[in-house]
Coordinates of C-alpha atoms and ligand atoms in Angstrom, one line a residue:
X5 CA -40.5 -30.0 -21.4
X6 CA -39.3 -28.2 -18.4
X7 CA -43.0 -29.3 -16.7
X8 CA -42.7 -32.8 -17.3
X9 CA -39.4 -32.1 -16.0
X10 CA -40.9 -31.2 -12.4
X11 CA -43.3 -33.7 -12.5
X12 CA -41.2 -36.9 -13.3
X13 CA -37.8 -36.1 -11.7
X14 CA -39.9 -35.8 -8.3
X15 CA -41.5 -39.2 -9.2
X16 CA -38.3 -41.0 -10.6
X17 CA -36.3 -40.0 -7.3
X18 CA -40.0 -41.4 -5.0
X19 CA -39.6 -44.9 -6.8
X20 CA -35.2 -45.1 -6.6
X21 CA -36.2 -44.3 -2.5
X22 CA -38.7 -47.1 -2.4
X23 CA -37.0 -49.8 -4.2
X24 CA -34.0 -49.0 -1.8
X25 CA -35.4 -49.0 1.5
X26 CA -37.8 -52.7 0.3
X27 CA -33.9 -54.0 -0.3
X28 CA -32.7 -52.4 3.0
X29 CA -35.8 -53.4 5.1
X30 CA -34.0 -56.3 6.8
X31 CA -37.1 -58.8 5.0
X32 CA -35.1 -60.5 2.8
X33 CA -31.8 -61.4 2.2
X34 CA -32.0 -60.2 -1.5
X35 CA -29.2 -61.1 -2.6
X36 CA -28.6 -64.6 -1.4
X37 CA -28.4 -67.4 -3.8
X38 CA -29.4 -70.8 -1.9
X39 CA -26.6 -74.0 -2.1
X40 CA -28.0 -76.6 -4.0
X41 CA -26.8 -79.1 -1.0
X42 CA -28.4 -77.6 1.7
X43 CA -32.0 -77.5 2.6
X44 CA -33.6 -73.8 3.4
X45 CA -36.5 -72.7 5.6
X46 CA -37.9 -69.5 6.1
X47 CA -37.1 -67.7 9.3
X48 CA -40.8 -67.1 10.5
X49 CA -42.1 -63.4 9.7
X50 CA -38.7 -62.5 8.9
X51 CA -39.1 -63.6 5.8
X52 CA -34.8 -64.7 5.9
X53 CA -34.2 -67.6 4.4
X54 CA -31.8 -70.0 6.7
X55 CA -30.1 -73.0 5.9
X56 CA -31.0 -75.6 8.9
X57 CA -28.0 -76.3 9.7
X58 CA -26.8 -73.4 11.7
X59 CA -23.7 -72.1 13.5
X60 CA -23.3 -71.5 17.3
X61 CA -20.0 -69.5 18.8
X62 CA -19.3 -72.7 21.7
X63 CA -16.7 -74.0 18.9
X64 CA -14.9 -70.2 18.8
X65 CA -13.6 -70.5 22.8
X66 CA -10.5 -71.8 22.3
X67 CA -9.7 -71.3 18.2
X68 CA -7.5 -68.7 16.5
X69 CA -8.2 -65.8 13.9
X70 CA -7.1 -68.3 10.8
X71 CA -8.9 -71.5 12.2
X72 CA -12.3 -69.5 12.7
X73 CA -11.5 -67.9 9.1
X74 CA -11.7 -71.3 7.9
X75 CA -14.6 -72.6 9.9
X76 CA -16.3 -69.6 8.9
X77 CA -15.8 -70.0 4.9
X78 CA -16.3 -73.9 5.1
X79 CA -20.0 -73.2 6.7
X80 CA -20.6 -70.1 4.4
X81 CA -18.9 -72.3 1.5
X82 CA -22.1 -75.4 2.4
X83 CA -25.3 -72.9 2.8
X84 CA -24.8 -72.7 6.4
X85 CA -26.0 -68.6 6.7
X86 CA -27.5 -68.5 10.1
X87 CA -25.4 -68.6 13.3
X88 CA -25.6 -67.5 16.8
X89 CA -23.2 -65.1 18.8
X90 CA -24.1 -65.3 22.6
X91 CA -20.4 -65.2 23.7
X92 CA -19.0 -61.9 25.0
X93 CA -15.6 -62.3 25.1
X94 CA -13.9 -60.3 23.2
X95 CA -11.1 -62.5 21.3
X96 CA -14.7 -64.9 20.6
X97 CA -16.4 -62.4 18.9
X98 CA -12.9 -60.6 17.4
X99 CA -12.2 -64.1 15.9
X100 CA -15.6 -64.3 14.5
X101 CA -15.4 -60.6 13.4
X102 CA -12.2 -62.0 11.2
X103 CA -13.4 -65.1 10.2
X104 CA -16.6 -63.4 8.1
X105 CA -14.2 -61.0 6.6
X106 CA -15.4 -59.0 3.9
X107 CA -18.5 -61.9 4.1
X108 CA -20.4 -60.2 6.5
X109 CA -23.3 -59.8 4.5
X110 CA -23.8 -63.3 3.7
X111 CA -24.2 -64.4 7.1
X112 CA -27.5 -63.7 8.9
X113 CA -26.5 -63.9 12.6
X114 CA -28.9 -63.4 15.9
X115 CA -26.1 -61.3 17.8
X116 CA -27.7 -61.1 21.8
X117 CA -28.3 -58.0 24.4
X118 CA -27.6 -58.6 28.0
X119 CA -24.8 -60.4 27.4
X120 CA -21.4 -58.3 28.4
X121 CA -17.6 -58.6 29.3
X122 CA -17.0 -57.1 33.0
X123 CA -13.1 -57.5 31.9
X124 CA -12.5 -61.1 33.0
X125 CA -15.7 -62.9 32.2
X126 CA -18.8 -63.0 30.7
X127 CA -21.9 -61.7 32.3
X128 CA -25.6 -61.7 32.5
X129 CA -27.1 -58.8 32.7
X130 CA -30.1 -56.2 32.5
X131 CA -28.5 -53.0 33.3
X132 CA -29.1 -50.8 30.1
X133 CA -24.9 -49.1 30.2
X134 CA -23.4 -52.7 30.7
X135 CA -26.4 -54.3 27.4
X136 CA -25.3 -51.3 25.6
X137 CA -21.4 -51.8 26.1
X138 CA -22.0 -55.0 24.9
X139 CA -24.2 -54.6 22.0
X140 CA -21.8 -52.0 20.3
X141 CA -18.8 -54.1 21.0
X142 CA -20.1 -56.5 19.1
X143 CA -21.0 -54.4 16.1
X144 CA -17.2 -53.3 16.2
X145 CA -15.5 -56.8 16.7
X146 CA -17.9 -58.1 13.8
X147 CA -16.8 -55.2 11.8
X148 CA -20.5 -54.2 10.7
X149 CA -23.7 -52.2 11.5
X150 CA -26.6 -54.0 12.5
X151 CA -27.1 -57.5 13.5
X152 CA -29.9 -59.1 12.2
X153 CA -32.0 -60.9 14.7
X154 CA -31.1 -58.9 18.2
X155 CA -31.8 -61.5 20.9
X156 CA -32.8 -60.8 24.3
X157 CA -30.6 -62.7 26.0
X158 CA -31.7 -65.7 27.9
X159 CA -35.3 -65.4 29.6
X160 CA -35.5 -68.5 32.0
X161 CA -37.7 -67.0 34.9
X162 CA -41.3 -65.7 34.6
X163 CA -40.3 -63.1 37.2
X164 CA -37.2 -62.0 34.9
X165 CA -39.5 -60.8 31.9
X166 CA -42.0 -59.7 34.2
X167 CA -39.2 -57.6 35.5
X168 CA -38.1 -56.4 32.1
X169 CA -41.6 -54.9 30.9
X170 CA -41.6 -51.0 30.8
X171 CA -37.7 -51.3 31.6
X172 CA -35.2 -49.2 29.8
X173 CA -33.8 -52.9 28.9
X174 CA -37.0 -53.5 26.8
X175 CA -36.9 -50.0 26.1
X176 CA -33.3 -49.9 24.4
X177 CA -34.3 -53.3 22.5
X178 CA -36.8 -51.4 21.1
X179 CA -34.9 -48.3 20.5
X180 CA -32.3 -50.4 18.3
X181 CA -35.0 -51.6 15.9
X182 CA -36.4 -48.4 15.5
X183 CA -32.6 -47.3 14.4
X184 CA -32.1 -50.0 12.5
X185 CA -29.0 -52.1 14.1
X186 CA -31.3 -54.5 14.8
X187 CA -33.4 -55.8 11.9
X188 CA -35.8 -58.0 14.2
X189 CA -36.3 -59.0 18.1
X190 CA -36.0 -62.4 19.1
X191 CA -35.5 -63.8 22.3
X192 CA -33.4 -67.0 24.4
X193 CA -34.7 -69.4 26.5
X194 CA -34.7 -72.9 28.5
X195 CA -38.2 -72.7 30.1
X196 CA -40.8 -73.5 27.7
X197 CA -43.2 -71.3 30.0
X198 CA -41.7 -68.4 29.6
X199 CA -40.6 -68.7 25.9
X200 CA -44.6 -69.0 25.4
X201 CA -45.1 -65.7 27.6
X202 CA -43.1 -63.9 25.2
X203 CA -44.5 -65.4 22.1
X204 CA -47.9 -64.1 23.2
X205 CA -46.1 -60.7 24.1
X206 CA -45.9 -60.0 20.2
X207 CA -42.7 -58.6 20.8
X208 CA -40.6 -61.4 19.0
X209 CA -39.8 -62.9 15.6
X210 CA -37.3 -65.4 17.0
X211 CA -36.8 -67.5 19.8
X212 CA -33.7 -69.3 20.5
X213 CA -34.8 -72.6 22.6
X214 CA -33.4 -75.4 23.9
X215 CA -35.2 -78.9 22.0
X216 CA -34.9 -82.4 21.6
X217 CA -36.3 -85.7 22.3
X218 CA -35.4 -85.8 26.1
X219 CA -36.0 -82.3 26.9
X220 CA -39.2 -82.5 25.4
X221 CA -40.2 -85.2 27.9
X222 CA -39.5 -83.6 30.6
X223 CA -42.6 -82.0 33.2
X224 CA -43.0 -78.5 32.0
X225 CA -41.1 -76.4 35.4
X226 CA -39.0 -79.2 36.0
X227 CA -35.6 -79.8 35.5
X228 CA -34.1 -81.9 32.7
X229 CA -30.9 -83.3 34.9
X230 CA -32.8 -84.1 37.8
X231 CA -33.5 -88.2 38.3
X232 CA -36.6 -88.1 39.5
X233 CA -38.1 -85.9 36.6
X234 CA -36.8 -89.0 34.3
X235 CA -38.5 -91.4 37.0
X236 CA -41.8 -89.5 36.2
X237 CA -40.8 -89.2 32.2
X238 CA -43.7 -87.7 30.3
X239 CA -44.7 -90.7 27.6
X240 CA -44.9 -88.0 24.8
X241 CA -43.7 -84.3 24.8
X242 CA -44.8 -82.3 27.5
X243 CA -48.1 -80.0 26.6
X244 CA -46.5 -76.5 27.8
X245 CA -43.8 -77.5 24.7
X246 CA -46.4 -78.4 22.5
X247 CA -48.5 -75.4 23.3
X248 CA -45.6 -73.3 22.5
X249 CA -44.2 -75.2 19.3
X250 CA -47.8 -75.3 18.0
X251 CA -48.3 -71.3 18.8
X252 CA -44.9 -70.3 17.1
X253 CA -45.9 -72.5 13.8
X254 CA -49.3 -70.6 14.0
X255 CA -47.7 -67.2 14.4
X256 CA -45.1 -67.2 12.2
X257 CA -42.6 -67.1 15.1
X258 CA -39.1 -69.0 14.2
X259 CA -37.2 -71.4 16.6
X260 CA -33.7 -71.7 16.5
X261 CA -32.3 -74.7 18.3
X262 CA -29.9 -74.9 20.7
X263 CA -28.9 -78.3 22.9
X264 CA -30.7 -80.5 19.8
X265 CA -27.9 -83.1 21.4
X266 CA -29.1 -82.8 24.8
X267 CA -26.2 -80.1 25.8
X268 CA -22.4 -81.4 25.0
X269 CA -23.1 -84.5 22.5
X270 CA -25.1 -86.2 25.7
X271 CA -27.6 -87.8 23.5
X272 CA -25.1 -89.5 21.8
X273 CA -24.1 -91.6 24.1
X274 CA -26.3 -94.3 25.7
X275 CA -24.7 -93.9 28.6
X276 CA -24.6 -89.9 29.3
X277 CA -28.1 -89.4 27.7
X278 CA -31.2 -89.2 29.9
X279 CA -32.8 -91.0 27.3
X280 CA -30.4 -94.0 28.3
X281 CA -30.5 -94.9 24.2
X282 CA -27.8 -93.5 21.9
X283 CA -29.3 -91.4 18.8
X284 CA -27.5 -90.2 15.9
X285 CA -26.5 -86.5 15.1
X286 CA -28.7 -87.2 12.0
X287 CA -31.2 -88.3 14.7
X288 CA -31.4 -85.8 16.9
X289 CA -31.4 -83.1 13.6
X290 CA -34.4 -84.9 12.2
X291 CA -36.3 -84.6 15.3
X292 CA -35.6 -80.8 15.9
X293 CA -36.6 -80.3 12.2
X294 CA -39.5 -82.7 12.1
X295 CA -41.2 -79.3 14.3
X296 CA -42.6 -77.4 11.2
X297 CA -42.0 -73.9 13.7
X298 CA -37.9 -74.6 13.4
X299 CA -36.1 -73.4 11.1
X300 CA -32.5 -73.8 11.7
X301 CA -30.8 -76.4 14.3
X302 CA -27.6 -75.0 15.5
X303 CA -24.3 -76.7 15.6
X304 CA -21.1 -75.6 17.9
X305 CA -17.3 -76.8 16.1
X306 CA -14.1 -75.9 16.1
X307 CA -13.0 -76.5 13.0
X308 CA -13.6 -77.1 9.5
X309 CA -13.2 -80.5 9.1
X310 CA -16.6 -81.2 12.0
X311 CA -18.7 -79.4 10.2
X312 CA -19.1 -82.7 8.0
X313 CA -20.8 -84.7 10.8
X314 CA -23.2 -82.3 11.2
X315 CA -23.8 -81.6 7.4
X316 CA -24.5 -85.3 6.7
X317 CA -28.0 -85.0 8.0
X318 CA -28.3 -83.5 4.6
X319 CA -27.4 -86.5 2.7
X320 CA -28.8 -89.3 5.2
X321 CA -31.2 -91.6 3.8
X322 CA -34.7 -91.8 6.1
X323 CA -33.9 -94.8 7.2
X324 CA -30.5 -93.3 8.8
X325 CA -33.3 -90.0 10.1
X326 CA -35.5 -92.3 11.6
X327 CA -35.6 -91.3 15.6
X328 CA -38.9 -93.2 16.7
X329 CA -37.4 -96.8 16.6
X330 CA -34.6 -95.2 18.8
X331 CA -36.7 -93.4 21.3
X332 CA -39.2 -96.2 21.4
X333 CA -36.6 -98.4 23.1
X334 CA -38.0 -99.2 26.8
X335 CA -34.3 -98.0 27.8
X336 CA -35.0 -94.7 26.5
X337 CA -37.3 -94.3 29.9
X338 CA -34.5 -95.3 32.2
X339 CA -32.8 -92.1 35.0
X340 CA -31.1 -89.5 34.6
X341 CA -28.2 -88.9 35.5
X342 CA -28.4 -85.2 38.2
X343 CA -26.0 -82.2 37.4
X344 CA -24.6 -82.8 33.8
X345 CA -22.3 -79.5 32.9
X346 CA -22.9 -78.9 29.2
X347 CA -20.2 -76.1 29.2
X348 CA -22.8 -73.4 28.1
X349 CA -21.4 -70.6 30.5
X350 CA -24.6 -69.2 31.8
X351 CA -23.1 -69.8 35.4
X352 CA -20.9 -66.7 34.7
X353 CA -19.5 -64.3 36.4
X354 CA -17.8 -66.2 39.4
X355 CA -16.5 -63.5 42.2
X356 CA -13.4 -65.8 42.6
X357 CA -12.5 -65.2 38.4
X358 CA -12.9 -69.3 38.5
X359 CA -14.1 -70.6 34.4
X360 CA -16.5 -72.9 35.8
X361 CA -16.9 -74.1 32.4
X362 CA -13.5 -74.7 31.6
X363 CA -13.0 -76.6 35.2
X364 CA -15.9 -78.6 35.0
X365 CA -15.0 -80.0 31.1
X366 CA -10.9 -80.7 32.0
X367 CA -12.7 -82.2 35.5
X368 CA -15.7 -84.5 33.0
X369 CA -12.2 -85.4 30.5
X370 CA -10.5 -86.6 33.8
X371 CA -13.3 -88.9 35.0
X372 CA -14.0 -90.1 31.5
X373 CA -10.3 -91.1 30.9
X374 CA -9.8 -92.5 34.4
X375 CA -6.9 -89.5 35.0
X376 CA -5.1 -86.6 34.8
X377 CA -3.0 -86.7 31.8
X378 CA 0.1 -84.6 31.5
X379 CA -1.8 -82.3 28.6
X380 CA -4.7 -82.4 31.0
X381 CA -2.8 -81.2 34.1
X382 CA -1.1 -78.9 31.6
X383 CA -4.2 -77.0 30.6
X384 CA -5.5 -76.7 34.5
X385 CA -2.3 -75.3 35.5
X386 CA -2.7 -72.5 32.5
X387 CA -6.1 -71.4 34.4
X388 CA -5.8 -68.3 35.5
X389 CA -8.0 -69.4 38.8
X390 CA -8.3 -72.9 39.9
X391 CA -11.0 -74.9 41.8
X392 CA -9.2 -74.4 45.2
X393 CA -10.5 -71.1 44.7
X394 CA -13.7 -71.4 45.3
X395 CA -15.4 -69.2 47.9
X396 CA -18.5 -71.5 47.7
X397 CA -20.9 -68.8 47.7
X398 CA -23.3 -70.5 45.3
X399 CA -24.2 -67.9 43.2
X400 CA -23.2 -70.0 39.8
X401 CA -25.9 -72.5 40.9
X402 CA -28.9 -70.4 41.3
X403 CA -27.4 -69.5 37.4
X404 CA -26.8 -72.6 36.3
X405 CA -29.8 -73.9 34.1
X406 CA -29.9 -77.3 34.4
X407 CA -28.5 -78.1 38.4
X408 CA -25.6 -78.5 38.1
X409 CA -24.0 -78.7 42.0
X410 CA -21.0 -76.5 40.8
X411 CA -19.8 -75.8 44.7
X412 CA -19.3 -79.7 44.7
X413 CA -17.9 -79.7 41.4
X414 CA -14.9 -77.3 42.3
X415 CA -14.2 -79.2 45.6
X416 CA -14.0 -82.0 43.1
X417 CA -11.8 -80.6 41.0
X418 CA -9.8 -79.5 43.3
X419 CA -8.9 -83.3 44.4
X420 CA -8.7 -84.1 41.4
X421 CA -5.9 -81.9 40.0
X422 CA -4.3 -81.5 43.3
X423 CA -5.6 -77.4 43.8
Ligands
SF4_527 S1 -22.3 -75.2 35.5 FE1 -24.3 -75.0 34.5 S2 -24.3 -72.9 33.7 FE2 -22.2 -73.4 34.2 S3 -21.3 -74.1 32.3 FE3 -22.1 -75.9 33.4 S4 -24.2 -76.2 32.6 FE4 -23.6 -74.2 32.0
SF4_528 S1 -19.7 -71.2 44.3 FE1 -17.5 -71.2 43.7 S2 -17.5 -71.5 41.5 FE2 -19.6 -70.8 42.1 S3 -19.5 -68.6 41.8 FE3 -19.1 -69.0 43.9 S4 -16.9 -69.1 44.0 FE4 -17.4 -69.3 41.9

């Protein structure tokens, strides 16, 4: 007795370490029962399974602890189990941190490194202390111990993940799968080019990209806001874009959208979009899924009640998916219009402590109402640094990742609102 003893104990305790570390491997999220109303991909060779409605952090700048507890629980509540947190500041990601609660677990989120908070702003970065600072505040303000996709955060240049290879920044990417606070690697990026580079690189399972119909038209290396790339409109989707959709799908690599409304809700409106043709949220949310290498489509809100108009894409009738008749339109070849701020952030840090962001929406709000109202005025006199401000050193715009003239902007601004 006391030899079988030896032999199966040994063998009992081999198969209990197994079966935990399969459920602990990060492959699948085990536990997770999918919503009956919500419609579920898998997350490339993750083997995740995401709703495709996603949820991005834009919505969180300006909400409190209970508002983002609600937003959080209504998306959770719908199958929404994917979201993004790019955002460094630390009430963002705090308010996020409260808003899973003791939920944590049921939300598979693509937390980024290089992305930091130099104690005024958010920042860019490749320099391993300030990626590392970042990475672990995050863990702390989400209350939790791995994130499951950790994106490299934002790759727009060829010359910037040239830079990165045999880098301690690559290096500590590396190092935090190998610990385990980062399940998989995935990376972000505007530039089709480069996203492709790094598909080929073998070293991601994600990639968060920037897709829809007038993106996808655009010259591969040229910008999306400037007119004459719309004079010059590509008649289908550029090749670089289909080279690199077509690669992910054959490689199991997952795309998570971001901009699949042109950047703000711009291809919305017939008049913003580049397209010159207004689509439907359900429009644009067809076309991003309609890429069999997508597998979630990423919304931004700020509360509960939003996340409706971006849910109906599960309900609409084809008829109310259908993008082609839209796009189709001769309109849809029409200009662009140059310099379009979609409030993203990317432009950050500004040596004069100006939110470009934050000026350049209260400055588009102005325009679009035809003045300052007093709530308007009231919210540019609350910035901590104002347009006036500006040094004009130009640093935003060499940052900025779609042209947007921010030096002219804050002069702008600055007649605008008086300072
Ligand atoms: S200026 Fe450019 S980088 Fe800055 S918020 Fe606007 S679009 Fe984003
Ligand atoms: S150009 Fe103006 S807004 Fe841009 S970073 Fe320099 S000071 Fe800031």
């Amino acid at each position: 007795m006391k030899k079988i003893q030896t032999i199966l104990l040994p063998c009992l305790a081999f198969v209990c370490a197994v079966l935990l570390l399969s459920a602990c491997d990060g492959k699948k999220n085990t536990t997770f029962k999918e919503n009956p109303d919500m419609e579920y991909r898998t997350l490339g060779s993750t083997g995740l399974r995401v709703g495709v409605i996603g949820l991005g952090c834009g919505g969180f700048d300006d909400i409190d602890s209970a508002t983002s507890r609600e937003l959080v629980t209504y998306a959770l509540d719908h199958g929404m189990n994917y979201m993004d947190i790019y955002d460094a500041n630390p009430k963002v990601r705090s308010n996020i941190g409260y808003g899973l609660g003791d939920r944590r677990e049921e939300m598979i989120i693509q937390g980024h490194i290089g992305c930091w908070w130099n104690g005024e702003s958010y920042e860019r970065t490749r320099d391993v202390e300030k990626c590392k600072k970042g990475f672990e505040d995050l863990l702390t303000r989400l209350h939790t111990d791995y994130i499951d996709i950790g994106m490299m955060h934002i790759f727009d240049k060829m010359e910037d993940w040239e830079a990165v290879q045999g880098s301690p920044y690559l290096q500590y990417v590396q190092d935090l799968k190998k610990e385990g606070k980062i399940k998989h690697i995935g990376v972000s990026s505007h530039n089709a080019e480069v996203a492709l580079a790094i598909a080929k690189s073998g070293l991601v399972e994600v990639i968060m990209f920037s897709l829809n119909p007038a993106f996808d038209r655009v010259q591969s290396g040229k910008s999306p806001w400037d007119p004459a790339t719309f004079e010059n409109m590509l008649p289908g989707i550029d090749p670089v874009r289909v080279e690199l959709y077509d690669y992910c799908a054959q490689h199991n690599i997952a795309i998570t959208v971001m901009k699949a409304y042109g950047g703000g809700d711009r291809l919305l409106d017939a008049e913003k979009s580049p397209l010159k043709v207004a689509l439907t949220r359900d429009q644009c949310v067809a076309y991003v899924l309609s890429k069999p290498c997508v597998a979630v489509s990423l919304c931004s809100v700020d509360n509960a009640s939003k996340v409706d108009e971006y849910l109906h894409y599960l309900k609409a009738t084809d008829e109310e998916k259908d993008y082609n008749a839209a796009l189709n339109k001769p309109t849809a070849q029409a200009e662009a219009g140059k310099g379009s701020c979609t409030y993203c952030k990317h432009c950050a840090p500004c040596p004069a402590g100006i939110d470009i962001a934050k000026v350049n929406k209260l400055l588009d709000q102005a325009k679009e109402n035809g003045r300052v109202s007093d709530e308007l005025a009231l919210e540019y006199r609350n910035l901590e640094h104002h347009a006036s401000e500006c040094v004009q050193c130009g640093a935003c715009e060499g940052r900025c990742p779609f042209d947007v003239p921010v030096r002219m902007r804050m002069e702008e601004a600055a007649k605008v609102f008086g300072y």
